[in-house]
Structure formats: structure tokens, C-alpha cells
Amino acid sequence: MKNNKPNTNVPFPSPWGKARLGLKVCGMKYEENILELTQLQPDYMGFIFYEKSPRFMNENIPDIHSSIKKTGVFVNAEPSFIQQKVEDYNLQAIQLHGNENVEYCQQLRNLFSNKKRDEIPDQARLPDGQVRDDEFPDVMLNSIQHHIKNENKNEPLKHIQGDALKKQNQLIENYPERSRGTASHQTKSNSIEIIKAFSIQDQFNFQELETYLPVVDYFLFDTKGKNPGGNGFTFDWQVLKNYPFQKPFFLSGGIGLEEVEKIKAFQEFNLPLYALDVNSKFETQPGKKNIDDLKNFKTQLL
Ligand SMILES: O=C(O)c1ccccc1NCC(=O)[C@H](O)[C@H](O)COP(=O)(O)O
């Protein structure tokens, strides 16, 4: 299938520990545009589940390769609402863009930490019924599930199991660090990633983030504006020079092609910049992205 071809470029994060800058394209809404964007192989695609946004997602998300993490963006939503969207759209990451506190994030963490593990079909388990270990990599799970669901519909189960296990062993061999979860910025691979967004104006007290460290996978720094997100202008990135943690973060807020040189300079700060999050500066209309501009952006930076 055209949109289902595997991501053949360097895995993200790279298995040999060299961080490659990731890309998240947020606020996707239209099926054809989503499929077009898959050709670019961003690491994350964001869908806004906030009714007041012009990018509010209430459409179908087409089947996209699991190497692109489908991310649901929520603003002070009820956990049950998030859970429903995770199930309906098979989301791999959740981005919290409101005033969600630490307890709330912990609640979501508890809700989702074993999702992928529970979802492993019986056919994909090892002969004794177990999965490998607690750091079972998502790449393997996704690969096995994909393999079972999509490629072997008519095969006898024992062939499917054999194939899936072969594939799993191959992955362990190819990506040993990843399968042991050694990269310091790697998330618990059997859980749904939690990204907590914070909006910045001129200053920020990073100590406020300390209690979030154990309950979120990434921070995302966005510009404070009149809307909870998608405001379309940058904040003063110098503020991040005081970022005191190792926790990797997404840089967001008004990033467009004009920011390329500034981003290159920002990379010199040696901060744990994990990925860039782009949105309205690449739009032809709310929720619809200009893929050529995104291609150009990716070529220049990633
Ligand atoms: O984009 C929205 O409409 C939106 C609405 C409510 C909460 C979050 C929203 N976007 C979240 C994002 O991750 C955006 O990419 C981020 O705010 C940056 O947007 P932009 O300034 O347009 O690049």
C-alpha cells in the first residue's frame, strides 16, 4: 500500500545513540493531505482534539505507517475522553496543551502504561506466552502487529508466529541499544508517550517542571498567545538557555522556513532538543499543510 511503506531512514532516536533532530507536524486534518505528508516521513503527526481550534479533528485518520507516531493534542480534557480518542484513532502519543497538573499526568500514565503490552496478540507472544521483557521495543511490537494484521491474513497461525518471532529477533540484533532501552532520552517503549506543553512569554521558571519529570516523556515549549496553541509566532528561545534538565523537549511556536538559521544557531546551545514542532506557518488553510515547504524545511535541517 502506498502509505504503508516502512520508514527506511535512520530510526528516531538513532539506535547508535546519536540523536537526530525529529520532526512533528501538528494540526493535520484532511485525509489526502495526511497521506501526502507520510511521504516525508515525519516522526510525529499531531491531531487536535480541541473543539475551539480551527484544526479540530473529527475526521477519519487514514492508515499510516507506525513509524509516524499519531499524536492526540488535548486541552484540559477528561481522561475518559482521551482514552476514547486513543482507542478510536490508535494514538501513540498524547500532547497536553492546557493546565494539566502532575497528578493528572500521573493518572494518564497509569491509564496507558500497559496499553501496548496488553494489545500484543496471542500469536505474537513467545512460546511460553510471555513477551520479551519490560523494555520490549515499540518498533518490534508495531512491526509484529502490523505483520500479523496486514500481511498474513490468509496464513496459518503457526507460520505467522514463526515469522513474527524471526522479525523480532532480527530487530534485536540490528538495534541492540534500542531493545535494551539504554538511550537516556528513550521512553518506556511499551507505553503511550506523554508530552506536556508549556507556553512561554518572556521568562519561565523551570523549577515548576521538576515534579513533572517522572510522569512525562517530553516537554514541549510553545509560545504564549491568545489561544492554547497554534498562535503562529515565536517566543524568545534565549529563555531556554536556562533549561536545567536532561529531559528532552520539543521546540514549538511559530516555526517556519524563516526560522531555519535561528534553529541551527539554537542547536549550538547543546540543549536536549529532541524535535521541532511545526504547524500554522506551513498552512495553506487551517489544518492543511504545504508539503513542498515542509520538504524544503526538512531538507535544510534534518
Ligand atoms: O494548533 C492548534 O490549533 C492548537 C489548539 C489548541 C491547542 C494546541 C494546538 N496546537 C498544538 C501544537 O502542537 C502546535 O503545533 C503549536 O502550538 C505551535 O503552533 P504554531 O505556532 O502555529 O506553529
mmCIF file of N, CA, C and O in Angstrom, residues 64-100:
data_model
loop_
_atom_site.group_PDB
_atom_site.id
_atom_site.type_symbol
_atom_site.label_atom_id
_atom_site.label_comp_id
_atom_site.label_asym_id
_atom_site.label_seq_id
_atom_site.Cartn_x
_atom_site.Cartn_y
_atom_site.Cartn_z
ATOM 1 N N ILE A 64 -1.700 4.969 8.498
ATOM 2 C CA ILE A 64 -0.337 5.431 8.189
ATOM 3 C C ILE A 64 0.670 4.518 8.880
ATOM 4 O O ILE A 64 0.341 3.857 9.861
ATOM 5 N N HIS A 65 1.891 4.506 8.380
ATOM 6 C CA HIS A 65 2.889 3.583 8.933
ATOM 7 C C HIS A 65 3.164 3.918 10.399
ATOM 8 O O HIS A 65 3.197 5.081 10.790
ATOM 9 N N SER A 66 3.382 2.864 11.184
ATOM 10 C CA SER A 66 3.509 3.072 12.640
ATOM 11 C C SER A 66 4.790 3.801 13.032
ATOM 12 O O SER A 66 4.941 4.209 14.183
ATOM 13 N N SER A 67 5.733 3.989 12.102
ATOM 14 C CA SER A 67 6.933 4.761 12.448
ATOM 15 C C SER A 67 6.595 6.255 12.590
ATOM 16 O O SER A 67 7.391 7.032 13.120
ATOM 17 N N ILE A 68 5.432 6.649 12.103
ATOM 18 C CA ILE A 68 4.978 8.036 12.312
ATOM 19 C C ILE A 68 4.006 7.994 13.488
ATOM 20 O O ILE A 68 2.939 7.389 13.389
ATOM 21 N N LYS A 69 4.402 8.616 14.591
ATOM 22 C CA LYS A 69 3.572 8.490 15.791
ATOM 23 C C LYS A 69 2.368 9.434 15.730
ATOM 24 O O LYS A 69 2.535 10.660 15.677
ATOM 25 N N LYS A 70 1.199 8.840 15.769
ATOM 26 C CA LYS A 70 -0.026 9.648 15.772
ATOM 27 C C LYS A 70 -0.195 10.229 17.162
ATOM 28 O O LYS A 70 -0.275 9.494 18.150
ATOM 29 N N THR A 71 -0.235 11.551 17.219
ATOM 30 C CA THR A 71 -0.265 12.246 18.500
ATOM 31 C C THR A 71 -1.567 13.008 18.662
ATOM 32 O O THR A 71 -1.906 13.852 17.817
ATOM 33 N N GLY A 72 -2.290 12.743 19.727
ATOM 34 C CA GLY A 72 -3.516 13.481 20.002
ATOM 35 C C GLY A 72 -3.182 14.684 20.877
ATOM 36 O O GLY A 72 -2.495 14.556 21.884
ATOM 37 N N VAL A 73 -3.660 15.854 20.470
ATOM 38 C CA VAL A 73 -3.420 17.078 21.262
ATOM 39 C C VAL A 73 -4.708 17.423 22.012
ATOM 40 O O VAL A 73 -5.780 17.540 21.394
ATOM 41 N N PHE A 74 -4.592 17.594 23.320
ATOM 42 C CA PHE A 74 -5.766 17.811 24.175
ATOM 43 C C PHE A 74 -5.556 19.042 25.063
ATOM 44 O O PHE A 74 -4.416 19.355 25.445
ATOM 45 N N VAL A 75 -6.663 19.701 25.390
ATOM 46 C CA VAL A 75 -6.596 20.861 26.288
ATOM 47 C C VAL A 75 -7.542 20.601 27.458
ATOM 48 O O VAL A 75 -8.767 20.614 27.288
ATOM 49 N N ASN A 76 -6.981 20.336 28.621
ATOM 50 C CA ASN A 76 -7.759 20.084 29.844
ATOM 51 C C ASN A 76 -8.933 19.116 29.612
ATOM 52 O O ASN A 76 -10.058 19.358 30.063
ATOM 53 N N ALA A 77 -8.664 18.058 28.909
ATOM 54 C CA ALA A 77 -9.734 17.103 28.586
ATOM 55 C C ALA A 77 -9.908 16.076 29.703
ATOM 56 O O ALA A 77 -8.976 15.812 30.469
ATOM 57 N N GLU A 78 -11.102 15.515 29.791
ATOM 58 C CA GLU A 78 -11.346 14.415 30.727
ATOM 59 C C GLU A 78 -10.512 13.206 30.290
ATOM 60 O O GLU A 78 -10.484 12.886 29.096
ATOM 61 N N PRO A 79 -9.873 12.508 31.231
ATOM 62 C CA PRO A 79 -9.108 11.317 30.837
ATOM 63 C C PRO A 79 -9.933 10.322 30.020
ATOM 64 O O PRO A 79 -9.424 9.687 29.103
ATOM 65 N N SER A 80 -11.222 10.206 30.338
ATOM 66 C CA SER A 80 -12.042 9.242 29.587
ATOM 67 C C SER A 80 -12.176 9.669 28.109
ATOM 68 O O SER A 80 -12.232 8.830 27.212
ATOM 69 N N PHE A 81 -12.198 10.982 27.879
ATOM 70 C CA PHE A 81 -12.257 11.498 26.503
ATOM 71 C C PHE A 81 -10.960 11.130 25.764
ATOM 72 O O PHE A 81 -10.977 10.659 24.624
ATOM 73 N N ILE A 82 -9.835 11.318 26.475
ATOM 74 C CA ILE A 82 -8.538 10.983 25.861
ATOM 75 C C ILE A 82 -8.475 9.486 25.559
ATOM 76 O O ILE A 82 -8.079 9.070 24.476
ATOM 77 N N GLN A 83 -8.932 8.709 26.531
ATOM 78 C CA GLN A 83 -8.893 7.255 26.363
ATOM 79 C C GLN A 83 -9.693 6.827 25.122
ATOM 80 O O GLN A 83 -9.265 5.986 24.335
ATOM 81 N N GLN A 84 -10.840 7.463 24.961
ATOM 82 C CA GLN A 84 -11.680 7.145 23.803
ATOM 83 C C GLN A 84 -10.962 7.453 22.490
ATOM 84 O O GLN A 84 -10.981 6.659 21.554
ATOM 85 N N LYS A 85 -10.303 8.623 22.464
ATOM 86 C CA LYS A 85 -9.603 9.009 21.227
ATOM 87 C C LYS A 85 -8.410 8.090 20.970
ATOM 88 O O LYS A 85 -8.110 7.749 19.830
ATOM 89 N N VAL A 86 -7.720 7.705 22.043
ATOM 90 C CA VAL A 86 -6.580 6.789 21.885
ATOM 91 C C VAL A 86 -7.061 5.495 21.243
ATOM 92 O O VAL A 86 -6.436 4.959 20.323
ATOM 93 N N GLU A 87 -8.204 5.030 21.708
ATOM 94 C CA GLU A 87 -8.734 3.778 21.161
ATOM 95 C C GLU A 87 -9.266 3.960 19.737
ATOM 96 O O GLU A 87 -8.950 3.192 18.843
ATOM 97 N N ASP A 88 -10.038 5.022 19.545
ATOM 98 C CA ASP A 88 -10.642 5.239 18.221
ATOM 99 C C ASP A 88 -9.589 5.416 17.135
ATOM 100 O O ASP A 88 -9.753 4.956 16.011
ATOM 101 N N TYR A 89 -8.518 6.168 17.473
ATOM 102 C CA TYR A 89 -7.537 6.518 16.444
ATOM 103 C C TYR A 89 -6.212 5.784 16.606
ATOM 104 O O TYR A 89 -5.261 6.075 15.892
ATOM 105 N N ASN A 90 -6.141 4.902 17.577
ATOM 106 C CA ASN A 90 -4.907 4.165 17.857
ATOM 107 C C ASN A 90 -3.701 5.123 17.978
ATOM 108 O O ASN A 90 -2.703 5.008 17.255
ATOM 109 N N LEU A 91 -3.831 6.078 18.890
ATOM 110 C CA LEU A 91 -2.787 7.089 19.066
ATOM 111 C C LEU A 91 -1.575 6.491 19.776
ATOM 112 O O LEU A 91 -1.715 5.622 20.633
ATOM 113 N N GLN A 92 -0.375 6.987 19.426
ATOM 114 C CA GLN A 92 0.845 6.524 20.108
ATOM 115 C C GLN A 92 1.411 7.561 21.061
ATOM 116 O O GLN A 92 2.330 7.279 21.812
ATOM 117 N N ALA A 93 0.898 8.780 20.988
ATOM 118 C CA ALA A 93 1.376 9.830 21.893
ATOM 119 C C ALA A 93 0.228 10.782 22.218
ATOM 120 O O ALA A 93 -0.716 10.928 21.434
ATOM 121 N N ILE A 94 0.349 11.380 23.411
ATOM 122 C CA ILE A 94 -0.667 12.328 23.871
ATOM 123 C C ILE A 94 0.053 13.630 24.213
ATOM 124 O O ILE A 94 1.037 13.614 24.959
ATOM 125 N N GLN A 95 -0.429 14.723 23.683
ATOM 126 C CA GLN A 95 0.165 16.029 23.990
ATOM 127 C C GLN A 95 -0.841 16.833 24.790
ATOM 128 O O GLN A 95 -1.982 17.025 24.350
ATOM 129 N N LEU A 96 -0.408 17.294 25.954
ATOM 130 C CA LEU A 96 -1.319 18.010 26.856
ATOM 131 C C LEU A 96 -1.025 19.500 26.762
ATOM 132 O O LEU A 96 0.058 19.960 27.125
ATOM 133 N N HIS A 97 -2.005 20.243 26.289
ATOM 134 C CA HIS A 97 -1.751 21.648 25.959
ATOM 135 C C HIS A 97 -2.511 22.634 26.846
ATOM 136 O O HIS A 97 -2.672 23.803 26.498
ATOM 137 N N GLY A 98 -3.039 22.135 27.980
ATOM 138 C CA GLY A 98 -3.764 23.031 28.881
ATOM 139 C C GLY A 98 -3.021 23.197 30.194
ATOM 140 O O GLY A 98 -1.794 23.238 30.223
ATOM 141 N N ASN A 99 -3.800 23.261 31.294
ATOM 142 C CA ASN A 99 -3.170 23.440 32.619
ATOM 143 C C ASN A 99 -3.100 22.114 33.370
ATOM 144 O O ASN A 99 -3.296 22.072 34.582
ATOM 145 N N GLU A 100 -2.853 21.040 32.680
ATOM 146 C CA GLU A 100 -2.841 19.714 33.302
ATOM 147 C C GLU A 100 -1.749 19.642 34.368
ATOM 148 O O GLU A 100 -0.592 19.975 34.101
#
